[in-house]
Tab-separated table of C-alpha atoms in Angstrom:
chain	number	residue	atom	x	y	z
A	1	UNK	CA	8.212	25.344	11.747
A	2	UNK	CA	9.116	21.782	11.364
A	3	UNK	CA	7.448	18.712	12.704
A	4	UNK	CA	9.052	15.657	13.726
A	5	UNK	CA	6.642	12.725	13.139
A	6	UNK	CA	7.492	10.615	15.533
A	7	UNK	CA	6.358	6.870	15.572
A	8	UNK	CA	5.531	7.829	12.229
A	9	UNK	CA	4.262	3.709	11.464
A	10	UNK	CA	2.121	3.604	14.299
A	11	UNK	CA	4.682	1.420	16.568
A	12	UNK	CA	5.099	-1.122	14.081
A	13	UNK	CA	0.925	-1.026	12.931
A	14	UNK	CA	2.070	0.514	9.242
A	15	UNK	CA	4.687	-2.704	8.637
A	16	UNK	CA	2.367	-5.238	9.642
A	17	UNK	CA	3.999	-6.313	12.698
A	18	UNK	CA	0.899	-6.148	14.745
A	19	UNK	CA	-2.726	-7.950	13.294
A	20	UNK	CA	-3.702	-9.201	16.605
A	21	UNK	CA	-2.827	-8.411	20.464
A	22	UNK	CA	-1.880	-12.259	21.080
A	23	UNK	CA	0.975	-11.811	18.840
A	24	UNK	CA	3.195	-9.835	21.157
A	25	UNK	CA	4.889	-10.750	24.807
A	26	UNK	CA	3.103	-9.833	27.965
A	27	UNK	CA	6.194	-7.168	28.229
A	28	UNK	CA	5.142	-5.403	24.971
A	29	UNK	CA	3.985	-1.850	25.602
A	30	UNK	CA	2.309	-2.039	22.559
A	31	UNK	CA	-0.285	-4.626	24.298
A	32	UNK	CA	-1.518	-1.174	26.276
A	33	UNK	CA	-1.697	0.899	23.372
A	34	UNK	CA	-5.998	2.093	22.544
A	35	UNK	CA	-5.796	1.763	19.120
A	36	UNK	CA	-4.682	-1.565	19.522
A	37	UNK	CA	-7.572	-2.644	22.125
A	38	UNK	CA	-10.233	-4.966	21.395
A	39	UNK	CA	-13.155	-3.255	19.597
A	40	UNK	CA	-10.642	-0.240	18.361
A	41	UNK	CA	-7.591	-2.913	16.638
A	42	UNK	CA	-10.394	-4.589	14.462
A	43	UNK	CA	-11.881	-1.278	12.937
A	44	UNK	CA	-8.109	-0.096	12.370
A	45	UNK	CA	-7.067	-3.249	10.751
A	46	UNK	CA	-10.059	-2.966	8.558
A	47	UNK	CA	-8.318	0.571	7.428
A	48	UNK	CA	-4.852	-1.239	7.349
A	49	UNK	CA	-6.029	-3.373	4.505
A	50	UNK	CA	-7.527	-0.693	2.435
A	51	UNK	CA	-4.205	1.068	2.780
A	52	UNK	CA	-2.351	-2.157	1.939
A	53	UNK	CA	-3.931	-2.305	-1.297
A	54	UNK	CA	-2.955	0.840	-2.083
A	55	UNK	CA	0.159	-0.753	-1.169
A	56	UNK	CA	0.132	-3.342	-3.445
A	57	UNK	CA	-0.856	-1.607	-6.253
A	58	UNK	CA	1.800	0.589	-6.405
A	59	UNK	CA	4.235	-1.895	-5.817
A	60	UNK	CA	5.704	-0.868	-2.387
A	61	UNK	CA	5.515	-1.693	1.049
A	62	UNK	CA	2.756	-0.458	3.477
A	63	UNK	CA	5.606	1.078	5.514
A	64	UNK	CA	6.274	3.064	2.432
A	65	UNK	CA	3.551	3.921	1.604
A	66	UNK	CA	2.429	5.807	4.967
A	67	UNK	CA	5.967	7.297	5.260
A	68	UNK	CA	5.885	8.607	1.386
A	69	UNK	CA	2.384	9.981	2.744
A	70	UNK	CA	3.590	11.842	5.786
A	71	UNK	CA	6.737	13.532	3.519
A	72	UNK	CA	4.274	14.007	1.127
A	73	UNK	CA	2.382	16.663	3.603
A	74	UNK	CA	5.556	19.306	3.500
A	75	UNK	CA	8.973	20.069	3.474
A	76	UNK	CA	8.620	20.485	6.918
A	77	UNK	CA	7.185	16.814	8.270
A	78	UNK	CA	10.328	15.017	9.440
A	79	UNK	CA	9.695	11.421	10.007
A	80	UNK	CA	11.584	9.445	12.309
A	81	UNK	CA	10.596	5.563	11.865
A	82	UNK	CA	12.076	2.830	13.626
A	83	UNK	CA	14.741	1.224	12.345
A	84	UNK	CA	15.293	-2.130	14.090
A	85	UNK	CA	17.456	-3.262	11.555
A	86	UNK	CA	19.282	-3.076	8.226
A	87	UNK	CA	16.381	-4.337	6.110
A	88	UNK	CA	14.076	-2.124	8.411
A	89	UNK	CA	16.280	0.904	7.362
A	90	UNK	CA	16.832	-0.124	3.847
A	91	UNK	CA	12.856	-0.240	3.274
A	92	UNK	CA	12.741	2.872	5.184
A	93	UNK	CA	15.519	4.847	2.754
A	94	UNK	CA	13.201	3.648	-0.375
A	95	UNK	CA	10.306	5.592	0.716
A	96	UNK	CA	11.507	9.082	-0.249
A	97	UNK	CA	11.697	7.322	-4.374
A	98	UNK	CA	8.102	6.900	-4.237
A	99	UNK	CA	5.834	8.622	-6.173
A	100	UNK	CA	2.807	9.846	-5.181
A	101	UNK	CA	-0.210	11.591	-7.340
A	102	UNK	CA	-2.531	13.760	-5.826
A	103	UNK	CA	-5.261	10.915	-7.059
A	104	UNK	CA	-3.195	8.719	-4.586
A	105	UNK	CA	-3.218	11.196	-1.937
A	106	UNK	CA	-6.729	11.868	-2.111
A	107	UNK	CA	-7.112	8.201	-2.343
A	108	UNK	CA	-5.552	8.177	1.161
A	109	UNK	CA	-6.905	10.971	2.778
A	110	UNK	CA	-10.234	9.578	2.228
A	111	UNK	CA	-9.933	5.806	3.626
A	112	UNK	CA	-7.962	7.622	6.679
A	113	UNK	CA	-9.469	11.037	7.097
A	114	UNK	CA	-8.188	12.428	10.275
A	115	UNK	CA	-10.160	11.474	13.290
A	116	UNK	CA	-10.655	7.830	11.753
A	117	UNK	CA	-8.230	5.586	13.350
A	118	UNK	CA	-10.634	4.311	16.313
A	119	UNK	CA	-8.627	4.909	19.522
A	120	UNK	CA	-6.634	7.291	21.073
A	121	UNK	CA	-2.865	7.197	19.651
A	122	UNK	CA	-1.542	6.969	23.380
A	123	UNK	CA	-2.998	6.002	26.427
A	124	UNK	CA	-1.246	9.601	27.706
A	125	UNK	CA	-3.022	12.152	24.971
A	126	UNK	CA	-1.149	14.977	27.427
A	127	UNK	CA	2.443	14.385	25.508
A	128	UNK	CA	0.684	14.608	21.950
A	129	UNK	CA	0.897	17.138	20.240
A	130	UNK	CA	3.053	19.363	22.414
């Protein structure tokens, strides 16, 4: 059975387009997101920058990094990522060259065990996991 991973970067939380609520428009359905609410965004940032060290020591984006993760689970985990534009795609594509060691998965696992992101993922938990 496959799964398709959908919003696989966290709507945008993975690439770093999202550190603090005041940076997007009053429209932004982001802004209503829990894992993005005041007392949740600042414990999942904190993650965020353990995972962008990772990052950075392996020479690759964040957004790489937790898409090479999710393929990284099984054949079967289908990630479908935004892809706003060309560079978004481009960075996207590079993802499936990376690398990663079971030391680097373990790595992961254990600054985001599941259950550790502080927040539901949607304000509408009925349509997860369906």
């Amino acid at each position: 059975m496959d799964l398709i991973a959908y919003s696989p970067l966290g709507r945008g939380f993975f690439a770093g387009a999202v550190r603090s609520l005041d940076q997007l428009s009053e429209r932004d359905g982001r802004r209503n997101q829990p894992r993005l609410q005041p007392g949740n965004i600042e414990r999942n940032l904190e993650l965020l920058a353990q995972v962008d060290e990772v990052a950075r020591e392996k020479g690759i984006t964040t957004t790489q990094l937790a898409l090479a993760w999710l393929m990284a689970q099984g054949p079967d985990i289908i990630p479908i990522p935004s892809s706003k534009s060309r560079d978004h795609l481009e960075e996207n594509i590079k993802a499936v060259e990376v690398g990663l060691t079971d030391e680097d998965l373990r790595r992961l696992d254990a600054i985001l065990p599941y259950g550790a992101a502080a927040g539901n993922r949607t304000r509408d938990m009925k349509r997860v996991n369906v």
